[in-house]
mmCIF file with all atom_site columns, C-alpha atoms in Angstrom:
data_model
loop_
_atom_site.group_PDB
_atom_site.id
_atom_site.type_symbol
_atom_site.label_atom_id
_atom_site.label_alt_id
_atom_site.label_comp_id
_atom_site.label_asym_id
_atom_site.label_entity_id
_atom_site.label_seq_id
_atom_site.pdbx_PDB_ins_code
_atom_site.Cartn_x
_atom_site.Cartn_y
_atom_site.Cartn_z
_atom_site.occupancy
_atom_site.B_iso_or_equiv
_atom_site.pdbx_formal_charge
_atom_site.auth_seq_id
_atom_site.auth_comp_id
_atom_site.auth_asym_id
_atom_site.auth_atom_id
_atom_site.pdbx_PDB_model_num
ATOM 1   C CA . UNK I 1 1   ? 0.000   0.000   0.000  1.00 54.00 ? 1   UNK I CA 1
ATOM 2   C CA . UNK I 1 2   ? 1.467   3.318   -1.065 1.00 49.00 ? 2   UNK I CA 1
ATOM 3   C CA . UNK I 1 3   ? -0.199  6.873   -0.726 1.00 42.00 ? 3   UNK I CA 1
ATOM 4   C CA . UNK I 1 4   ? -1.110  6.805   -3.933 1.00 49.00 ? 4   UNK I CA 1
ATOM 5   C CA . UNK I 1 5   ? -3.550  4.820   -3.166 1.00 59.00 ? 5   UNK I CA 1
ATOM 6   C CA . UNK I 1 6   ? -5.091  6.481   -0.073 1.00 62.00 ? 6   UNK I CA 1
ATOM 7   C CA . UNK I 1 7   ? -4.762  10.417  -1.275 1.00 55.00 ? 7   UNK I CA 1
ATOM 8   C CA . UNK I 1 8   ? -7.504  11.609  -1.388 1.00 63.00 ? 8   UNK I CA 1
ATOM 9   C CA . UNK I 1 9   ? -8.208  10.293  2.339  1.00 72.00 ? 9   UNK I CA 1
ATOM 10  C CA . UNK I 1 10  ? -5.782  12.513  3.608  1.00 72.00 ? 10  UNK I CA 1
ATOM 11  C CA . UNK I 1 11  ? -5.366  16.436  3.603  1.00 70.00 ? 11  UNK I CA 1
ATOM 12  C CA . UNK I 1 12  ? -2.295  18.168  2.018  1.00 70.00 ? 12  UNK I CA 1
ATOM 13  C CA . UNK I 1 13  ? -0.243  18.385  4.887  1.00 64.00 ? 13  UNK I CA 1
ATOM 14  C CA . UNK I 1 14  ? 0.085   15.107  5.675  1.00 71.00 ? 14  UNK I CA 1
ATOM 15  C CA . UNK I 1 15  ? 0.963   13.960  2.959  1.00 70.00 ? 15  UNK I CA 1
ATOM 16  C CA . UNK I 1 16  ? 4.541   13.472  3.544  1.00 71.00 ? 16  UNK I CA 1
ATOM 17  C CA . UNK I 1 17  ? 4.493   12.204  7.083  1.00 73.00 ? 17  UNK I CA 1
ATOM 18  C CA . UNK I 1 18  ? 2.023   9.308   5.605  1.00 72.00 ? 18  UNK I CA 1
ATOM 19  C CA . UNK I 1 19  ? 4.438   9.050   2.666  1.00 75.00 ? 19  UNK I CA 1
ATOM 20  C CA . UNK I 1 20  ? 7.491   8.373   5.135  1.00 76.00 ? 20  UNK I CA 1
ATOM 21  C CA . UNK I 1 21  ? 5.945   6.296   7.760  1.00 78.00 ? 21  UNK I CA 1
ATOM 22  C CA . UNK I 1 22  ? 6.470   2.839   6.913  1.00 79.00 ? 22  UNK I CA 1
ATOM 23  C CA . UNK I 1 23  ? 9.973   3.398   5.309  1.00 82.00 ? 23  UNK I CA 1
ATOM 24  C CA . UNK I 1 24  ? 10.656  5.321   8.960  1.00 84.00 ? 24  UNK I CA 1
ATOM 25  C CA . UNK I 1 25  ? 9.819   1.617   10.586 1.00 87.00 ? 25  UNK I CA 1
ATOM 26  C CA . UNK I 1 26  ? 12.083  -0.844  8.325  1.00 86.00 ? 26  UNK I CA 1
ATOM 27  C CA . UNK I 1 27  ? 14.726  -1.226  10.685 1.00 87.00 ? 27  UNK I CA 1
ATOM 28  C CA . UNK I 1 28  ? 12.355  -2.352  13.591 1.00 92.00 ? 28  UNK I CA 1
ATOM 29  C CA . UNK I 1 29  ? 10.225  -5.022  11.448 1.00 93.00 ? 29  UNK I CA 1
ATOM 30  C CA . UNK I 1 30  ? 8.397   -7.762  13.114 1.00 95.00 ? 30  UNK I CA 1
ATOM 31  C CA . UNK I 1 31  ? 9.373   -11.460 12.250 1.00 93.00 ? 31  UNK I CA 1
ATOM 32  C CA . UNK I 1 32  ? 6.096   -12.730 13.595 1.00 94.00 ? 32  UNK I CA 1
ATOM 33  C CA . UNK I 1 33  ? 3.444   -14.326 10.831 1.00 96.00 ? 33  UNK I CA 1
ATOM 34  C CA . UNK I 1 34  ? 0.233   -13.010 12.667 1.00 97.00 ? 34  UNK I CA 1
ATOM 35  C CA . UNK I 1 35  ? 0.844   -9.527  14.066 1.00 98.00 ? 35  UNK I CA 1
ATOM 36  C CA . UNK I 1 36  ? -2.102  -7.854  16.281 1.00 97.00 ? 36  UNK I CA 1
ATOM 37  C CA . UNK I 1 37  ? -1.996  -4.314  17.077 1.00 98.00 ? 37  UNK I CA 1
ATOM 38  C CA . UNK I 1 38  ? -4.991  -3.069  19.495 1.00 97.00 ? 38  UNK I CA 1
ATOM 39  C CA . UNK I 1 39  ? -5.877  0.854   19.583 1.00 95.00 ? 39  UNK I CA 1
ATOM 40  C CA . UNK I 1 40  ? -7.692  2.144   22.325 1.00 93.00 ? 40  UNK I CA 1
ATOM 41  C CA . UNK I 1 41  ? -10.201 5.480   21.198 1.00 90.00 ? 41  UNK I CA 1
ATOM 42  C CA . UNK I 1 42  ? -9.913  4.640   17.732 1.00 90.00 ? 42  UNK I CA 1
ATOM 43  C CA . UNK I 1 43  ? -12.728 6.840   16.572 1.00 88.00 ? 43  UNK I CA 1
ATOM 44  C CA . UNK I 1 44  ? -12.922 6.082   12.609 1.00 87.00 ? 44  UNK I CA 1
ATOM 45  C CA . UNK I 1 45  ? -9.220  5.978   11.819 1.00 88.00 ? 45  UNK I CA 1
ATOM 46  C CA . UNK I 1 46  ? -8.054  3.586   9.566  1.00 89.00 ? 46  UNK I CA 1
ATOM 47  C CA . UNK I 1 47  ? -4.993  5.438   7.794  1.00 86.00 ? 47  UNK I CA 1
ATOM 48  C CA . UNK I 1 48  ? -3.006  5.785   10.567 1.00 86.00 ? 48  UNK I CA 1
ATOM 49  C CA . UNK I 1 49  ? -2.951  1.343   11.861 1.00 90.00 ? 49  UNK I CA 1
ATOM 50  C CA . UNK I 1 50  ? -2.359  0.492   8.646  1.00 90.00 ? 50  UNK I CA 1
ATOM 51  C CA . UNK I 1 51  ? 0.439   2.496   6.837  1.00 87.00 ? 51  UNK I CA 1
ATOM 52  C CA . UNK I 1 52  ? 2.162   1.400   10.436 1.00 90.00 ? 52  UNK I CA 1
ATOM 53  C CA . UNK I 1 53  ? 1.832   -1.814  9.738  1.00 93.00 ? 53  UNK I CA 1
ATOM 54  C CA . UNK I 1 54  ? 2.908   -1.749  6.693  1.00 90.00 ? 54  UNK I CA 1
ATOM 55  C CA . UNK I 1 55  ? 5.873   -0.167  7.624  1.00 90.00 ? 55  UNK I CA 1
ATOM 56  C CA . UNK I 1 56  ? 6.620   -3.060  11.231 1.00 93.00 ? 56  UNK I CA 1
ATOM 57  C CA . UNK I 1 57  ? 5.058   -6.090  9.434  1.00 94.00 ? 57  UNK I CA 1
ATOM 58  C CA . UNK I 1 58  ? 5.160   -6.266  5.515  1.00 92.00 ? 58  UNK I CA 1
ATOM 59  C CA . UNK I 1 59  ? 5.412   -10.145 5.027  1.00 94.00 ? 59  UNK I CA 1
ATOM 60  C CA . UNK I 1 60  ? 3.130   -11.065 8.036  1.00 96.00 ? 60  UNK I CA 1
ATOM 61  C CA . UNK I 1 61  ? 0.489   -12.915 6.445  1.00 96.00 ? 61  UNK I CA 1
ATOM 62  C CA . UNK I 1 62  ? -2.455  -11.683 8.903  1.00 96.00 ? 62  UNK I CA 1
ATOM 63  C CA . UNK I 1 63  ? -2.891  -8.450  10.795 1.00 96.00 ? 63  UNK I CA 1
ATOM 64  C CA . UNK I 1 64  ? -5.671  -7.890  13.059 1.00 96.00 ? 64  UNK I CA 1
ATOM 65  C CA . UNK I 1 65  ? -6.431  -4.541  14.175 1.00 96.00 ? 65  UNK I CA 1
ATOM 66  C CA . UNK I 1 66  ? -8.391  -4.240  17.615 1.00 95.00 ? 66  UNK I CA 1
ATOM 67  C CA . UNK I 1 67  ? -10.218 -0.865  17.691 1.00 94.00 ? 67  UNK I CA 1
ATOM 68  C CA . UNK I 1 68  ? -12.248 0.248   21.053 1.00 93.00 ? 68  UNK I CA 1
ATOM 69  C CA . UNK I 1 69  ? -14.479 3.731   21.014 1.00 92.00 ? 69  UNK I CA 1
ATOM 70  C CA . UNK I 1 70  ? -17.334 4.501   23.061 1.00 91.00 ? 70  UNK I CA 1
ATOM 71  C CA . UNK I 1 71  ? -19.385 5.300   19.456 1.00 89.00 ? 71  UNK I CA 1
ATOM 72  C CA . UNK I 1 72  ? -19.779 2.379   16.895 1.00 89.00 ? 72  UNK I CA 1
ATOM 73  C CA . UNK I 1 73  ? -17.020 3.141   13.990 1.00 87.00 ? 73  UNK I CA 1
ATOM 74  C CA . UNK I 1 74  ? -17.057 -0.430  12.486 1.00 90.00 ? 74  UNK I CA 1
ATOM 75  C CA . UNK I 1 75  ? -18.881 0.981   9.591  1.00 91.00 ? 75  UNK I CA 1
ATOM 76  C CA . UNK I 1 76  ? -16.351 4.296   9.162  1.00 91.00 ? 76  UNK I CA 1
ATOM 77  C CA . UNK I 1 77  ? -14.190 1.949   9.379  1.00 92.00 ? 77  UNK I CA 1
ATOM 78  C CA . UNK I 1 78  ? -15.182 -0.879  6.993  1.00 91.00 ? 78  UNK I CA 1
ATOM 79  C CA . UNK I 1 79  ? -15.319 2.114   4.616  1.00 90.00 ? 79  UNK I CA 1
ATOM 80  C CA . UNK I 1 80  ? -12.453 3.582   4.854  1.00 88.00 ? 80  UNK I CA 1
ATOM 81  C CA . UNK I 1 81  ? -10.286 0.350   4.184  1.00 89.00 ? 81  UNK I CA 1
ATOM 82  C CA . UNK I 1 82  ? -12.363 -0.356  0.928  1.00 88.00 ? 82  UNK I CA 1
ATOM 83  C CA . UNK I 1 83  ? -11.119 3.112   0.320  1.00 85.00 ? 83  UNK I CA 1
ATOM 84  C CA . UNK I 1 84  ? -7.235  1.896   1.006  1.00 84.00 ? 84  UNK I CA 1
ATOM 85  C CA . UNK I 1 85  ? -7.523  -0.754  -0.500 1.00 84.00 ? 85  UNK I CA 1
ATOM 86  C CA . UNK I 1 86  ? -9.962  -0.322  -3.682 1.00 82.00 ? 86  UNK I CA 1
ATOM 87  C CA . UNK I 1 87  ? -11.986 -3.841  -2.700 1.00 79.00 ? 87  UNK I CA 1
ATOM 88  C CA . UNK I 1 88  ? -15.682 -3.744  -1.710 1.00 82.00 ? 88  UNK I CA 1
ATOM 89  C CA . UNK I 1 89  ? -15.903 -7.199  -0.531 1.00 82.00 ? 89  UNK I CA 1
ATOM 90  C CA . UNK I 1 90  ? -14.992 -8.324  2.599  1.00 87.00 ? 90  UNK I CA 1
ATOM 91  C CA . UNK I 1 91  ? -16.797 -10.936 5.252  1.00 88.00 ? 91  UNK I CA 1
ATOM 92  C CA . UNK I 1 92  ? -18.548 -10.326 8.478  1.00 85.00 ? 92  UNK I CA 1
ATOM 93  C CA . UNK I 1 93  ? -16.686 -11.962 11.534 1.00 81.00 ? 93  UNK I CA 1
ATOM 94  C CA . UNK I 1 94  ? -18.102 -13.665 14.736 1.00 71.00 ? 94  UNK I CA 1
ATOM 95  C CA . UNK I 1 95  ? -16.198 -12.591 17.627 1.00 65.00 ? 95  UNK I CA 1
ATOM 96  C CA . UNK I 1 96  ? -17.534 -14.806 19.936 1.00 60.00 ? 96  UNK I CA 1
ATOM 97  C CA . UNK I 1 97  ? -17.255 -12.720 23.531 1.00 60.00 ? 97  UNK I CA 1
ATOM 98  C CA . UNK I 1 98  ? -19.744 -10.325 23.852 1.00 60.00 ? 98  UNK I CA 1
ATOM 99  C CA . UNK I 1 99  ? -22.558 -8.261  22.239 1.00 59.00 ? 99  UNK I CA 1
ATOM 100 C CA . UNK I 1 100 ? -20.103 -5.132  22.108 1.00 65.00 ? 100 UNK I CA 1
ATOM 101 C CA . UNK I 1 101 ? -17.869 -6.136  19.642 1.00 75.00 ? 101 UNK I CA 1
ATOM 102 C CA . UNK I 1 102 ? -18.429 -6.922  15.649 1.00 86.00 ? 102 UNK I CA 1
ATOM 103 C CA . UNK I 1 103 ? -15.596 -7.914  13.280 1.00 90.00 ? 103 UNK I CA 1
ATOM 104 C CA . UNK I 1 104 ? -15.185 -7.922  9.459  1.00 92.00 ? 104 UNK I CA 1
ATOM 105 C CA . UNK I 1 105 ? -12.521 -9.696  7.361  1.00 93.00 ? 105 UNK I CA 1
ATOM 106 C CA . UNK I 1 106 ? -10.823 -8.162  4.246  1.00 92.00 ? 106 UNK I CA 1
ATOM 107 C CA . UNK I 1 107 ? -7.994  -10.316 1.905  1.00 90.00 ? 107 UNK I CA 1
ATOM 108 C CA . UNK I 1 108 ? -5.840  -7.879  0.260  1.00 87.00 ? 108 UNK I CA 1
ATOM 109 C CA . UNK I 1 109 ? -2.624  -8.297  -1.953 1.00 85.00 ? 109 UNK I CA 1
ATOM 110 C CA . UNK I 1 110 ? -2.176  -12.059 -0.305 1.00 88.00 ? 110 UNK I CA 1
ATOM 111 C CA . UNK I 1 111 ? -2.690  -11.033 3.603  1.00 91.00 ? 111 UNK I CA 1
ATOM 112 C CA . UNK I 1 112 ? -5.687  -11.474 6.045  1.00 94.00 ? 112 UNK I CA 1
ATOM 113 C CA . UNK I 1 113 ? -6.731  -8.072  7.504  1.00 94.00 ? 113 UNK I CA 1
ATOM 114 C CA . UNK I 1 114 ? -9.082  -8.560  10.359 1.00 94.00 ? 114 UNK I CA 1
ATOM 115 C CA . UNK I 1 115 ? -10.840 -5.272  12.035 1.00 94.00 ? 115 UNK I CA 1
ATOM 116 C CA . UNK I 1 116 ? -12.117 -6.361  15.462 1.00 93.00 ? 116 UNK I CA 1
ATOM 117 C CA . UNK I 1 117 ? -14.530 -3.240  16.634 1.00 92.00 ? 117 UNK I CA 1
ATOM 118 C CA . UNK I 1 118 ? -15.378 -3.028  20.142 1.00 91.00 ? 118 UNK I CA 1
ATOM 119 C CA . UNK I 1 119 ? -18.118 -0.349  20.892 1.00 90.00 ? 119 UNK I CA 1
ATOM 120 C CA . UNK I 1 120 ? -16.724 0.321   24.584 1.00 89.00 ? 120 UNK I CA 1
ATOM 121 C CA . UNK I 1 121 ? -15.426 2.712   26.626 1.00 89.00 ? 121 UNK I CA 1
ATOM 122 C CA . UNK I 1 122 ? -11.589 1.417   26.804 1.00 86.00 ? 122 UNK I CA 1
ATOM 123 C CA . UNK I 1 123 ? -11.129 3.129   29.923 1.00 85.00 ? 123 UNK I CA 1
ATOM 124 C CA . UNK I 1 124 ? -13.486 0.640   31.229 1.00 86.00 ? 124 UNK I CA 1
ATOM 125 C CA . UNK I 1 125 ? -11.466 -2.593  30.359 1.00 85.00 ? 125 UNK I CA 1
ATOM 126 C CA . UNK I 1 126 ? -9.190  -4.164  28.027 1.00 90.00 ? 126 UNK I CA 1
ATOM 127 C CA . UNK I 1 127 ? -11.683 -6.113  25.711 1.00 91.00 ? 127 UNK I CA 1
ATOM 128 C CA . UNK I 1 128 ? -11.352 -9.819  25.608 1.00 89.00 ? 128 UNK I CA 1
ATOM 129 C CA . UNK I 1 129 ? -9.210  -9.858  21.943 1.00 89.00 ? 129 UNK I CA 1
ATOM 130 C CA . UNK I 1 130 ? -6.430  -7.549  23.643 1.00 93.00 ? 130 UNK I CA 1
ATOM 131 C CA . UNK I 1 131 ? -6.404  -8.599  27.083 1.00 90.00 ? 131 UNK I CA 1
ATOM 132 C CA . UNK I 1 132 ? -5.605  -12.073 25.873 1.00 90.00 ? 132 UNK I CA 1
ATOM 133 C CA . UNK I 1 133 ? -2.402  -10.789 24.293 1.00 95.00 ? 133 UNK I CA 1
ATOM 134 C CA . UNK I 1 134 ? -1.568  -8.213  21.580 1.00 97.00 ? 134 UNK I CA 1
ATOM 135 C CA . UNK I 1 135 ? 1.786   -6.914  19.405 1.00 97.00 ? 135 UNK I CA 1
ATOM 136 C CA . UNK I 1 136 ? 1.542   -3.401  19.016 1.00 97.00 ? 136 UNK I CA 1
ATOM 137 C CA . UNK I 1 137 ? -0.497  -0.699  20.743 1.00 95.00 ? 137 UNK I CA 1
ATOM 138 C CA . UNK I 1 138 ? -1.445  2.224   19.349 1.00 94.00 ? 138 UNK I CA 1
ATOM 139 C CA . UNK I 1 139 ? -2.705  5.438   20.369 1.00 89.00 ? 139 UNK I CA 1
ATOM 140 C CA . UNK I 1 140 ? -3.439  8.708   19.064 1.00 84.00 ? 140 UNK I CA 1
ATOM 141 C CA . UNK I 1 141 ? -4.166  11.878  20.902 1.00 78.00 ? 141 UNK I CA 1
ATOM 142 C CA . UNK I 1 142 ? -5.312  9.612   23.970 1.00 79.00 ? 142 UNK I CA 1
ATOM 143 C CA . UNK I 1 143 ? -3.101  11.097  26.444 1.00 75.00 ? 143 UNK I CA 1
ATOM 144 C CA . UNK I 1 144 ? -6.014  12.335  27.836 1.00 74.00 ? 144 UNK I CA 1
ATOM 145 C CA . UNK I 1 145 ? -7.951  9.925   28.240 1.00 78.00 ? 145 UNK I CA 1
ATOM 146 C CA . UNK I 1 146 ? -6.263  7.522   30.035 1.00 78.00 ? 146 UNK I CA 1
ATOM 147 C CA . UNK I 1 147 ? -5.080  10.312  32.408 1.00 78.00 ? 147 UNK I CA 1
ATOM 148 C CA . UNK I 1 148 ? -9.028  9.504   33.519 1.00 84.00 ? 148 UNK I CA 1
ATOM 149 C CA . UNK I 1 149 ? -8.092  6.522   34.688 1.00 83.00 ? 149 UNK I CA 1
ATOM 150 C CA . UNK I 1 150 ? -4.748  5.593   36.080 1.00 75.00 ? 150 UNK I CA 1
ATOM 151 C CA . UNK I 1 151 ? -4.173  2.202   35.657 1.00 80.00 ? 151 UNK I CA 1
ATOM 152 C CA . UNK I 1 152 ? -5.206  1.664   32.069 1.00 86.00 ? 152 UNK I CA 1
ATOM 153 C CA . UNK I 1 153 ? -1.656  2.451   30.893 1.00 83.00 ? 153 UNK I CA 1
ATOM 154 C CA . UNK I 1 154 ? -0.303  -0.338  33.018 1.00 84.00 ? 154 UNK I CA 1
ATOM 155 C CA . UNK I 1 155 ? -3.207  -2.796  31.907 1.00 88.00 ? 155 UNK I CA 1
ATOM 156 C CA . UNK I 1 156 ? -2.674  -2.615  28.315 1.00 90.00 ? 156 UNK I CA 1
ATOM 157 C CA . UNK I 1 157 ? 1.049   -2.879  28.536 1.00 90.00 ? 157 UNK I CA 1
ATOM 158 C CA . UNK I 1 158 ? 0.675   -5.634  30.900 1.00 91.00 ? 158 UNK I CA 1
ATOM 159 C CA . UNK I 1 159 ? -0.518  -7.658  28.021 1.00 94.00 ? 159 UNK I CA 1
ATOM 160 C CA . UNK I 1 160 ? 1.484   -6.661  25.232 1.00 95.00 ? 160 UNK I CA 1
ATOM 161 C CA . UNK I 1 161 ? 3.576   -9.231  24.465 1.00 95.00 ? 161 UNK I CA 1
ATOM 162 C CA . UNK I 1 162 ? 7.305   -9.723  25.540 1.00 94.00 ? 162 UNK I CA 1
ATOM 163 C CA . UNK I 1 163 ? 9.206   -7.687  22.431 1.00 94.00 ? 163 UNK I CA 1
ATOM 164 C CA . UNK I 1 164 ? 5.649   -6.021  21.286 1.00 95.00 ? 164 UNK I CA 1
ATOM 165 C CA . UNK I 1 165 ? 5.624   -2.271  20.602 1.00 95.00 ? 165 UNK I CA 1
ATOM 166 C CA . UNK I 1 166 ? 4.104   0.618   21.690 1.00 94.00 ? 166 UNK I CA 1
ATOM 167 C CA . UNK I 1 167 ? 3.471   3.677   19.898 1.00 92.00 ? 167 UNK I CA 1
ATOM 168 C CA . UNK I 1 168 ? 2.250   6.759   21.110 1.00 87.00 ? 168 UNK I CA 1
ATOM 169 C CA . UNK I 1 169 ? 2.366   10.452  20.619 1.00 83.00 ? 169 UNK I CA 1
ATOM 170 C CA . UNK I 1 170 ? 2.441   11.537  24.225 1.00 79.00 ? 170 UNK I CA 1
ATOM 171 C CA . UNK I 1 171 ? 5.015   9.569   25.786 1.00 78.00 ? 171 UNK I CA 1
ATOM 172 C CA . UNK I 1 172 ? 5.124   7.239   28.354 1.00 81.00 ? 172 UNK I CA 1
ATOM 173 C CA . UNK I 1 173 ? 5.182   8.324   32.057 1.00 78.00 ? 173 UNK I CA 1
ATOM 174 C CA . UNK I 1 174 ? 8.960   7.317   33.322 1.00 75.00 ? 174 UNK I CA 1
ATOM 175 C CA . UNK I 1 175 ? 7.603   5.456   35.890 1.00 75.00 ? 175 UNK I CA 1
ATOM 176 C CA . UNK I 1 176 ? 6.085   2.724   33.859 1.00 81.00 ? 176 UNK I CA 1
ATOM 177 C CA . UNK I 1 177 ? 8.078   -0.591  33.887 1.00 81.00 ? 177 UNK I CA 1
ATOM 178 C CA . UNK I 1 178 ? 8.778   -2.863  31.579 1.00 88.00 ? 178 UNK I CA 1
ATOM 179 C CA . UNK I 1 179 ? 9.255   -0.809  28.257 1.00 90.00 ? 179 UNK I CA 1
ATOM 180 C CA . UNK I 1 180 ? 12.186  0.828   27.148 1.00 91.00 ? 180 UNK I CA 1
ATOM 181 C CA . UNK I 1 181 ? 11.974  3.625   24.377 1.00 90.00 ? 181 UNK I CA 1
ATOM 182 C CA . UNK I 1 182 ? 13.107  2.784   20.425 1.00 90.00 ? 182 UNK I CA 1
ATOM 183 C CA . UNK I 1 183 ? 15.496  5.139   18.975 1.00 87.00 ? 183 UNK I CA 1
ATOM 184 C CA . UNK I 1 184 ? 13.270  4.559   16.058 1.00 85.00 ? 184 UNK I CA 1
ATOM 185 C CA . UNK I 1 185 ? 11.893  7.995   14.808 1.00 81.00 ? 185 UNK I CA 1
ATOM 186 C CA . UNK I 1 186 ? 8.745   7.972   13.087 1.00 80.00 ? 186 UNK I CA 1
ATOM 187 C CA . UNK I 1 187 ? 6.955   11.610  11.271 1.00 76.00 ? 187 UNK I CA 1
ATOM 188 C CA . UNK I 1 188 ? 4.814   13.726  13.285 1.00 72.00 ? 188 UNK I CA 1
ATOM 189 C CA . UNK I 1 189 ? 0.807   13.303  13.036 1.00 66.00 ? 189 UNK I CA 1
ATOM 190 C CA . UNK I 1 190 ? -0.694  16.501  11.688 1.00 60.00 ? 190 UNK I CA 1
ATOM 191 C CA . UNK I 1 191 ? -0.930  18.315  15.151 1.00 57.00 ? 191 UNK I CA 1
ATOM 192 C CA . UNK I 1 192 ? 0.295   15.613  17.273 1.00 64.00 ? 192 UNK I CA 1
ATOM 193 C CA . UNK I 1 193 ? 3.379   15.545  19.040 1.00 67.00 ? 193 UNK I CA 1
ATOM 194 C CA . UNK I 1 194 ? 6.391   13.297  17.544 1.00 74.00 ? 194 UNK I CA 1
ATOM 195 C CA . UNK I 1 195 ? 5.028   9.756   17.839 1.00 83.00 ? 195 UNK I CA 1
ATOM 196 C CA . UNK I 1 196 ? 7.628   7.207   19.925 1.00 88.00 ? 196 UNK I CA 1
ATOM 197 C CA . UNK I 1 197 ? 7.988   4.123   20.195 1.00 92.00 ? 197 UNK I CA 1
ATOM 198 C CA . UNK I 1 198 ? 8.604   1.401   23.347 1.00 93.00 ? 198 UNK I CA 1
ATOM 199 C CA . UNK I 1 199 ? 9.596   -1.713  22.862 1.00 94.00 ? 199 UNK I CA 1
ATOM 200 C CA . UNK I 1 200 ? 8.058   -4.150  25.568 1.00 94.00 ? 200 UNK I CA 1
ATOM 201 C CA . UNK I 1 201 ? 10.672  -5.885  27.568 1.00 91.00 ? 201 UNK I CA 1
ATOM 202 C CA . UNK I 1 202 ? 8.936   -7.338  30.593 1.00 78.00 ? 202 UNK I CA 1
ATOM 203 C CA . UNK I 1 203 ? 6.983   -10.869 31.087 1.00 64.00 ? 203 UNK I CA 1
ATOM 204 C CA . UNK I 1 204 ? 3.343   -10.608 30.390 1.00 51.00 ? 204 UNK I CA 1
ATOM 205 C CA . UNK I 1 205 ? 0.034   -12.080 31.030 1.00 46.00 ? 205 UNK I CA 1
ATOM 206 C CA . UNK I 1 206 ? -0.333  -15.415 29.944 1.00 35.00 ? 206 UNK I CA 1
#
């Protein structure tokens, strides 16, 4: 997936940073087949997961994105990959935990993408897909948020997987344990602040 693809998605001036994100990740690619990245207040982005993932995990054969917003986005979302991607078709998922959460299933250019939409306040819980174990998390202007609520941080990182990343464009608090910060440098979001990136080095929850 190049911008080319996806321009008219975006406005003007961020056009480069999209352009540059996944070469900005090449050097910290994932080896894993299946790579799951979950993204707390996910609202209807779609851009943003993917062209990351594209950059972390290009010959993973399956990526499953986990969103969670307190407003239903799974069709914003649905759309806006046909959009990236130029296919219409895709198949509806069961997800098998509870009546919050609704999935669909796209194949494009030989990989699996899975979009697992929980219509949930994060802040409330991990939902069942991330708390079981995820690879990346992802956050955008959610600094915020989790402020709300203390212990969130140090719930979702508790199960990210050993070596799993996490990216965010407020920083991490240097009191949380576990993670130590990438000298990988990825382009700024629009307004948001520099994005980094922690690499998990702790045990999680099995």
């Amino acid at each position: 997936m190049r911008l080319k693809e996806i321009p008219s998605l975006l406005p003007d001036h961020l056009h480069t940073s999209a352009d540059r994100l996944p070469s900005s990740l090449k050097h910290i690619q994932m080896s894993q087949d299946e790579v799951t990245m979950y993204y707390p207040g996910c609202g209807q982005d779609m851009i943003w997961p993917m062209l990351t993932l594209q950059g972390l995990a290009p010959d993973a054969s399956k990526w499953t994105i986990i969103g969670q917003d307190i407003t239903d986005t799974l069709g914003a979302l649905i759309s806006t990959m046909q959009a990236i991607t130029g296919q219409t078709a895709f198949s509806k998922m069961k997800t098998d935990d509870d009546a919050t959460s609704r999935g669909a299933r796209f194949r494009f250019k030989g990989k699996i993408i899975e979009i697992i939409s929980y219509n949930s306040d994060a802040l409330g819980g991990l939902p069942p897909h991330a708390s079981s174990g995820y690879d990346i998390y992802f956050e955008r202007g959610f600094e915020l948020m989790r402020s709300q609520r203390p212990g969130f941080l140090e719930e979702a990182l508790f199960a990210l997987r050993t070596g799993g990343l996490a990216i965010t464009d407020a920083g991490l608090p240097d009191t949380t344990r576990d993670v130590k910060r990438s000298k990988a440098r990825m382009p700024a979001w629009g307004f948001y602040k520099n994005p980094a990136i922690y690499v998990k080095t702790g045990e999680r929850r099995v």
